Structures are given as C-alpha cells and as structure tokens.
Coordinates of C-alpha atoms and ligand atoms in Angstrom, one line a residue:
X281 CA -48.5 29.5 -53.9
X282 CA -50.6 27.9 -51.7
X283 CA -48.7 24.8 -51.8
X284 CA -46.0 27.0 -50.0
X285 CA -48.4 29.0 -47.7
X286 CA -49.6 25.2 -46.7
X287 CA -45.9 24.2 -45.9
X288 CA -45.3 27.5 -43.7
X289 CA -48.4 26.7 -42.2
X290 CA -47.3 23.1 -41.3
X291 CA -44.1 24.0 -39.9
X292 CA -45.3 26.8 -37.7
X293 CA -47.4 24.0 -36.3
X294 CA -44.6 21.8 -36.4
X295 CA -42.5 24.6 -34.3
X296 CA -45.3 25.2 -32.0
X297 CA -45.7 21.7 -31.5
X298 CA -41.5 21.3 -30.7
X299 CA -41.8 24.5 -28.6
X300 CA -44.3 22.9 -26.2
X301 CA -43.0 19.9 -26.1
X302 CA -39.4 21.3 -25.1
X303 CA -41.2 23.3 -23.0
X304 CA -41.6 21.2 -19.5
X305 CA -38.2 19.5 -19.5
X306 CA -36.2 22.8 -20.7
X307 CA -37.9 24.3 -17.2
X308 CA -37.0 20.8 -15.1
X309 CA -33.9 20.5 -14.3
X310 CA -31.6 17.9 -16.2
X311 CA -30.3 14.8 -14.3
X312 CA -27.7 14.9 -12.4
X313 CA -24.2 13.4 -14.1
X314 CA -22.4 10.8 -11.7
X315 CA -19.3 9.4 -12.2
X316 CA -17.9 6.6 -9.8
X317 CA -14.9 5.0 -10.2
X318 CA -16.6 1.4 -8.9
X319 CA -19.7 -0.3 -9.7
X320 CA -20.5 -0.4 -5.8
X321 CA -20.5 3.2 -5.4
X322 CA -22.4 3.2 -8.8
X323 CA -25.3 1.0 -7.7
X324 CA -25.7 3.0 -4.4
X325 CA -25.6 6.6 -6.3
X326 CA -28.5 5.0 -8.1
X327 CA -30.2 3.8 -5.4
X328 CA -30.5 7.2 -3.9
X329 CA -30.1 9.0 -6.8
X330 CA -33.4 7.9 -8.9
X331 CA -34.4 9.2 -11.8
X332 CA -32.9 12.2 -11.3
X333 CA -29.4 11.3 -11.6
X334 CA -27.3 8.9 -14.4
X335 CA -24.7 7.1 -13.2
X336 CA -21.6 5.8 -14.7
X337 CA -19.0 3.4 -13.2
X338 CA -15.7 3.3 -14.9
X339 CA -14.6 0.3 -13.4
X340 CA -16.3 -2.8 -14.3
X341 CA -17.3 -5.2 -11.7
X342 CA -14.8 -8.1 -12.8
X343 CA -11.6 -5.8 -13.0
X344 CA -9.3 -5.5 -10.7
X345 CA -9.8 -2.0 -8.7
X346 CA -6.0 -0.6 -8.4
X347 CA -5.4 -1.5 -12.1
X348 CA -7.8 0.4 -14.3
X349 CA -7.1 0.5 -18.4
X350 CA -7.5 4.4 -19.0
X351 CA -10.0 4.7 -21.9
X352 CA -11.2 7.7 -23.8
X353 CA -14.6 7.0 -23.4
X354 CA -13.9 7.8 -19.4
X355 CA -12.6 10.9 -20.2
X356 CA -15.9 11.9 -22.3
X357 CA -18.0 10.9 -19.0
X358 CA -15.6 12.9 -16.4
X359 CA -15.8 16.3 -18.7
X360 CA -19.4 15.8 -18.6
X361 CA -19.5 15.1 -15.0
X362 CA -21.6 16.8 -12.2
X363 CA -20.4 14.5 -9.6
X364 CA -17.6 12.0 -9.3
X365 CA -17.7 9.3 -6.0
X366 CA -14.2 7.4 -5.4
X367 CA -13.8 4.9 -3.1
X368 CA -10.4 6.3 -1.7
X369 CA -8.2 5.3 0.7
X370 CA -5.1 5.2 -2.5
X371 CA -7.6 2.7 -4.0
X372 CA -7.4 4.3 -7.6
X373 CA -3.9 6.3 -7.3
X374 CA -2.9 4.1 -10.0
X375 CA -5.2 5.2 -12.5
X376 CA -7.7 7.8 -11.8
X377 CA -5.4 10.8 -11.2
X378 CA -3.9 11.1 -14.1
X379 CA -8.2 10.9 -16.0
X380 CA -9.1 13.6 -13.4
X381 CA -6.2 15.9 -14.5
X382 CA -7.1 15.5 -18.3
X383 CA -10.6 16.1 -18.1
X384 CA -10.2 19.1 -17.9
X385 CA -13.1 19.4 -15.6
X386 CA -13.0 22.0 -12.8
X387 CA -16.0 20.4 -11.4
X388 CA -14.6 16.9 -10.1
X389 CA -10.9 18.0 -9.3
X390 CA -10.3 16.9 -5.7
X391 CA -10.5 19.9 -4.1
X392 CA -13.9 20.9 -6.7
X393 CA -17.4 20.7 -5.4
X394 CA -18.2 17.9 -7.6
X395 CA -15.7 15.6 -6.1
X396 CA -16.6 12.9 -3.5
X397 CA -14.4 10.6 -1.3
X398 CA -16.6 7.9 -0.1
X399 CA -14.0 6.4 2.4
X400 CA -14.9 9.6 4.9
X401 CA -17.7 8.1 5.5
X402 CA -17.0 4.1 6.2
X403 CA -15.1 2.2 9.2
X404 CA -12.2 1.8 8.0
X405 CA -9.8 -1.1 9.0
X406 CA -6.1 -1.4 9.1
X407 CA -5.3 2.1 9.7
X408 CA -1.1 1.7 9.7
X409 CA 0.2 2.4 13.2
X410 CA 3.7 2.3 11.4
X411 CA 5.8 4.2 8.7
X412 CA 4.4 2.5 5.4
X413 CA 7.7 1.5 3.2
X414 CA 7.6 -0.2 -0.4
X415 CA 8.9 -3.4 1.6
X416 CA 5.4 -3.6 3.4
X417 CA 4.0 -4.5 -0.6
X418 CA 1.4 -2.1 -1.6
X419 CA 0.1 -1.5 1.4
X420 CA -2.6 1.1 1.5
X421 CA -1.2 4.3 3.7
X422 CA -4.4 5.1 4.8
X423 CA -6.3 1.3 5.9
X424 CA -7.8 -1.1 4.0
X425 CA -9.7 0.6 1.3
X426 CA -11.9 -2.7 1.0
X427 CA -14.9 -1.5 3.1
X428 CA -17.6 -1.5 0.6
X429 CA -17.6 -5.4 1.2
X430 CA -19.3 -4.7 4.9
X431 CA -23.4 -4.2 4.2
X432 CA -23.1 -1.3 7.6
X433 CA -20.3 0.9 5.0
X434 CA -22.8 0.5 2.3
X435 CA -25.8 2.3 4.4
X436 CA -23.1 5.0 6.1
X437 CA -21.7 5.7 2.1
X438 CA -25.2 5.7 0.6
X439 CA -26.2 8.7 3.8
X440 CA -23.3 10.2 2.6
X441 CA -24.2 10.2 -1.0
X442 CA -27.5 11.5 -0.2
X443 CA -26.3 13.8 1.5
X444 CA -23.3 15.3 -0.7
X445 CA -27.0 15.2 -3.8
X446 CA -29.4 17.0 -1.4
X447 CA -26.7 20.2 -1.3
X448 CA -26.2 19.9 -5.4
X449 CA -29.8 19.6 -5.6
X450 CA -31.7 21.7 -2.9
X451 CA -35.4 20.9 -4.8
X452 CA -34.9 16.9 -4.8
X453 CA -33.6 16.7 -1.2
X454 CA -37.1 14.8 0.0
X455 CA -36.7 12.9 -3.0
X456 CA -33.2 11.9 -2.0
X457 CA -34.0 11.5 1.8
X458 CA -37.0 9.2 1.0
X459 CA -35.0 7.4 -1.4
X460 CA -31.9 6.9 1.2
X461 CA -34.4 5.6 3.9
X462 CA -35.7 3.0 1.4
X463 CA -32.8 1.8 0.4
X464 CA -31.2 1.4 4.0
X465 CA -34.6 -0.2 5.1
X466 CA -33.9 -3.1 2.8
X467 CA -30.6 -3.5 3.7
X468 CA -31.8 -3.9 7.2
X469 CA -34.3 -6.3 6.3
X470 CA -31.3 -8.2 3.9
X471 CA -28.9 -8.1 6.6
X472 CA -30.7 -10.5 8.7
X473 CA -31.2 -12.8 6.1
X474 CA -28.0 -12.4 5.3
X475 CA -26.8 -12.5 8.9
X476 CA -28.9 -15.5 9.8
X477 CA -27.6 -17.3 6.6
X478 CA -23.8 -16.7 7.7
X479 CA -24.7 -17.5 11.5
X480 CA -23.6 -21.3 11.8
X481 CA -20.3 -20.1 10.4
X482 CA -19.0 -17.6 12.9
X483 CA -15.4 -18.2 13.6
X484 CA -14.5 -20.0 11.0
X485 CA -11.4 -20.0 9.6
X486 CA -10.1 -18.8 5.7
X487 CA -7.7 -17.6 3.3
X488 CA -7.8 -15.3 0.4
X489 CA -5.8 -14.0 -2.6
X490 CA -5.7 -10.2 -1.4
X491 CA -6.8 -8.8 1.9
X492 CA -10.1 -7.5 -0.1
X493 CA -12.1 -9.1 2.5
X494 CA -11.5 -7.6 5.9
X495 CA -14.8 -5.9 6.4
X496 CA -16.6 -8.9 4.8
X497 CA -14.9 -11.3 7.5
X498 CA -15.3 -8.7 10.3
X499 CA -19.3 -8.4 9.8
X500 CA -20.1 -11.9 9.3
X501 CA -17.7 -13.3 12.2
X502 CA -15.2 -14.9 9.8
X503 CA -11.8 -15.1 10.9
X504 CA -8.6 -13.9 8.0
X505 CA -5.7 -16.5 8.4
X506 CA -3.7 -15.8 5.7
X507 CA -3.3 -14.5 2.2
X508 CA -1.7 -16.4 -1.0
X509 CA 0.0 -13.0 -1.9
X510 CA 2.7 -12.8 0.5
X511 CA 2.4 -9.0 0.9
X512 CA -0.2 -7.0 -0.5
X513 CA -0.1 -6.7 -4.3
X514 CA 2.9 -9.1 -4.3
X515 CA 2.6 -12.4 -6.3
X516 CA 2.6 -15.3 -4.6
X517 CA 6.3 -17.2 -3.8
X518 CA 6.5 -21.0 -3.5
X519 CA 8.1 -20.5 -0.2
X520 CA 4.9 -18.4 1.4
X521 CA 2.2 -20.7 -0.3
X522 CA 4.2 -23.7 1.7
X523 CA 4.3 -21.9 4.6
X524 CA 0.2 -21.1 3.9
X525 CA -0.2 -24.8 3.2
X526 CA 1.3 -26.2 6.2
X527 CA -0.5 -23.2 8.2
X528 CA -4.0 -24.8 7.0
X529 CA -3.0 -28.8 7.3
X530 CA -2.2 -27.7 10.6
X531 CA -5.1 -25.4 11.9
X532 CA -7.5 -27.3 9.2
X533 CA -8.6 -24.0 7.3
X534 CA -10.3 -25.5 3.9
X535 CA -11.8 -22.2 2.7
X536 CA -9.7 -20.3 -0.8
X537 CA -10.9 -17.1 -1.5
X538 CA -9.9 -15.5 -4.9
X539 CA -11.5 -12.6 -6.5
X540 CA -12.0 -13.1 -10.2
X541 CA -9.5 -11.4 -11.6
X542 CA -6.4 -13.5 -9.9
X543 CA -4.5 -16.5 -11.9
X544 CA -6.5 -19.6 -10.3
X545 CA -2.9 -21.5 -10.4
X546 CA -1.6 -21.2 -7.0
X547 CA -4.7 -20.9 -5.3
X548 CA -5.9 -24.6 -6.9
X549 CA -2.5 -26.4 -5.9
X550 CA -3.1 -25.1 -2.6
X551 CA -6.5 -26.6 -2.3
X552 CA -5.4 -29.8 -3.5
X553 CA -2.8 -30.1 -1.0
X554 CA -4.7 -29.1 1.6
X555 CA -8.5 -31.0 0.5
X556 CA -9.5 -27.6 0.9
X557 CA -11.8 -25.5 -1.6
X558 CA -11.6 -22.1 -3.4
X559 CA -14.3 -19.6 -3.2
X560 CA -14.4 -17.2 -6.5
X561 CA -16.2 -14.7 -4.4
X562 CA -17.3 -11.4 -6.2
X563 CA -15.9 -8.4 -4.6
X564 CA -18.2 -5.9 -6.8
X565 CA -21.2 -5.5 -8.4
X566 CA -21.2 -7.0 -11.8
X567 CA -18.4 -9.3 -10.8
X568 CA -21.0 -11.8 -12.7
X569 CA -24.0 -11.0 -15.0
X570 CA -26.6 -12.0 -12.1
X571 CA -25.0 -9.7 -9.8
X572 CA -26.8 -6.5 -10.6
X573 CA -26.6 -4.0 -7.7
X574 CA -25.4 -4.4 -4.3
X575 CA -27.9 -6.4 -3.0
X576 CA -27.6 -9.5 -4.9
X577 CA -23.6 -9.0 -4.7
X578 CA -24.2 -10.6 -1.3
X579 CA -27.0 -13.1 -1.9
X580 CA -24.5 -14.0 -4.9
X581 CA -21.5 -14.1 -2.5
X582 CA -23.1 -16.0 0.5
X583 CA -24.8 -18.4 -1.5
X584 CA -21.2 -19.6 -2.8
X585 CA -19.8 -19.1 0.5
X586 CA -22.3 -21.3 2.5
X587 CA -22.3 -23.8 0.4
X588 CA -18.2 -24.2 0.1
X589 CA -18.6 -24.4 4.3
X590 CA -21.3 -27.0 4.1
X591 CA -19.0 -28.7 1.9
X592 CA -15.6 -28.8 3.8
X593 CA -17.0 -29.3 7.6
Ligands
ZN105 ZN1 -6.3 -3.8 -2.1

C-alpha cells in the first residue's frame, strides 16, 4: 500500500516534471521545415534561417543537378515540408516534379505558399532570344539556370529567402533581417578577397564540360570559349572536341573545366593535345567534404583555379 501510494507519488512528480519541461517549447514555435532541391540554396536558407529553421537539400553537392535519383526518403522530407526553395529556370524538370506531385503536400505545390523559385531573384544569363527546339540540346527555355555560381546571385537569393521566412514567420523577422545582413556583410568582405585573388586573371581564356559557369566567368572577368559537350547536355563527338582542340592550339586556351560528375575521358585527351590543364571545379556546396557552405565553395574553387593559371602562363 504505501509502496503503491509512493509510485503514484513519484509519477505525479514525474508528470509534473514532463509538463514543465514541455511547457516552453510546446508555447515556442517549432522550426521552420526547409526543403531545397540544391545544397547552395541549402547553405543560404541556413545562413538566414538560424536556429529557427532545418534545412534539407535533396541534391547532394557532387551530383549532377538535372539528373536527381528520386528516393523515398525525399518524399518523407517534402510531406513534412514548410518551405521548399528550387533553383528554377527548368533546372530540376527532370526530377522534382513528379516528388512534388507525390507528396502529397498542399504546402509546397508551385502555386502553394510554401513554394519558392529562387531564379526570380538572380541575373539571369542566356535568356533565348530564339524559339528553343530539341536540336538546340537541352537548352534551358528560360537562361542559364547556373547563377548560384556568381557571389552577387547568392546575396540577391539569400534577400529573397529572408524575405519569403520573415512573411512565414512575422515574430523572427529581426531575427531573419539581422541574420541576412550578416551574412551578406561577409560576402562583401569575401568578395574582395576573392576578387583580388582572381584579379591578375581577367580575360583569360577557358573551356568547360557544360556551360555551368557563365555567371562564374562573368564576375571574375573570365572569358567562355567553348564547351566539350557540343550542345548542352549532349555528349561530346570526336568531331567537336577536334574542332575545340584546334580552337585552343590556335588561341592558346590551357584551362579544362569539368564538374565532378562528367567522365574525365575526353576532357584529359584534350589537355594532352593541347599541354593544357583540367580544372575539377565544384559547382556546389559539398561538391568535396571541405566545401561546407557557400563560402568555402569559392575559396575551394579559386584556390584550384589560380593555381591551374599560374601553372599554364
Ligand atoms: Zn545546365
């Protein structure tokens, strides 16, 4: 008898107890669910976001962006989602549609208040002035939906995002402001490192897999002369990569650069032909363990870069 009366005792204790500890964070408001379909977008939700958001990317940093392997652990994250951030521009039409549709999720359908286009917010290069056909190659309708790759995108998506969080979240909207300025004061301060770094090679000269880099090579002065893939998304032909080979011989461009995720075949043969050098340049966060937000995408990217310049003068 008392034995039990001791018990009730102890778990009325041990309910008050779980009661007041529940308590503050059942009256706070829980953290904001983000889903982006890029780690880019990712690590700039979380820069403005804070603690009071968790963010998800589904696309890993090292995969190639139009060709996403649905899984069912992405359709667990975009039920659950407050907010999803895509990077647009036909980007994921390959892949993310058809995840959107089966979530199931009112919330994050395109036209849903949880649903966030960051293109609307970049500059956005190679707008087609023409009819896009499937003889162009995959050519993206709508421009180049590359732009996270230019440091000025990044602060004008990140306002964007803070923006789109202040509305879903009235109470946190100094949080989110203060949080936004920080963020784009860094990059200020970056950006002329970064800038200064990139400065002795202004109008030079490269080529790359897949015209990912146009806002890259438009901020830091660096001039596109070519891509291996003959149109965009097309594997390369032994006719183009001649063509591409005597191009460089004859202009002396020494610079390759292939995201990660393309067969290193062609471009190598090229660069031996040519004494030239390919660049495996990161195009996202998490493109390599040390690249862990968007900051040290760039310190990663123009370390490799400046050095493969020094090296092929
Ligand atoms: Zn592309």
């Amino acid at each position: 008898m008392r034995i039990l009366e001791k018990r009730h005792i102890a778990l009325a204790i041990l309910g008050l107890a779980l009661v007041h500890s529940l308590a503050p964070s059942a009256h706070a408001q829980s953290k904001l669910k983000i889903v982006t379909a890029t780690t880019d977008l990712a690590s700039l939700a979380q820069a403005v976001g804070g603690d009071r958001v968790e963010v998800n990317s589904i696309a890993r940093g090292y995969q190639d962006p139009h060709f996403v392997e649905a899984k069912p652990s992405f359709l667990l994250q975009l039920r659950q989602a407050d907010l999803l951030i895509v990077v647009g521009l036909q980007l994921e039409i390959g892949w993310l549609p058809p995840l959107i549709n089966q979530s199931g999720n009112p919330r994050i359908q395109t036209s849903g208040p949880g649903y966030l286009d960051a293109s609307q917010f970049a500059k956005i290069l190679e707008v087609p002035t023409e009819v896009v056909t499937r003889a162009m190659g995959d050519v993206h309708p709508f421009g180049n939906p590359h732009y996270w790759l230019d440091p000025e995108n990044a602060r004008r998506v990140a306002q964007g995002i803070e923006q789109k969080l202040a509305a879903m979240r009235s109470g946190d909207a100094a949080y989110f402001q203060q949080r936004f300025q920080a963020f784009s004061d860094r990059l200020t301060q970056e950006s002329k490192t970064w800038d200064a770094m990139m400065q002795p090679y202004r109008g030079r000269k490269v080529i790359t897999y897949h015209r990912s880099w146009p806002n890259f090579l438009d901020h830091f002065g660096l001039v596109s002369a070519g891509e291996i893939e003959p149109r965009p998304g097309i594997p390369p032909t032994p006719s183009h990569t001649i063509e591409l080979i005597n191009m460089m011989k004859r202009d002396n461009v020494k610079i390759i650069l292939v995201e990660p995720y393309f067969d290193l075949k062609t471009p190598n043969s090229i660069a031996r032909e040519t004494g030239g050098q390919v660049v495996v340049l990161a195009p996202s966060v998490g493109g390599e363990k040390e690249i862990t937000d968007y900051f040290a995408l760039f310190n990663y990217d123009l370390g490799l870069l400046t050095k493969a310049f020094q090296a092929t003068k």
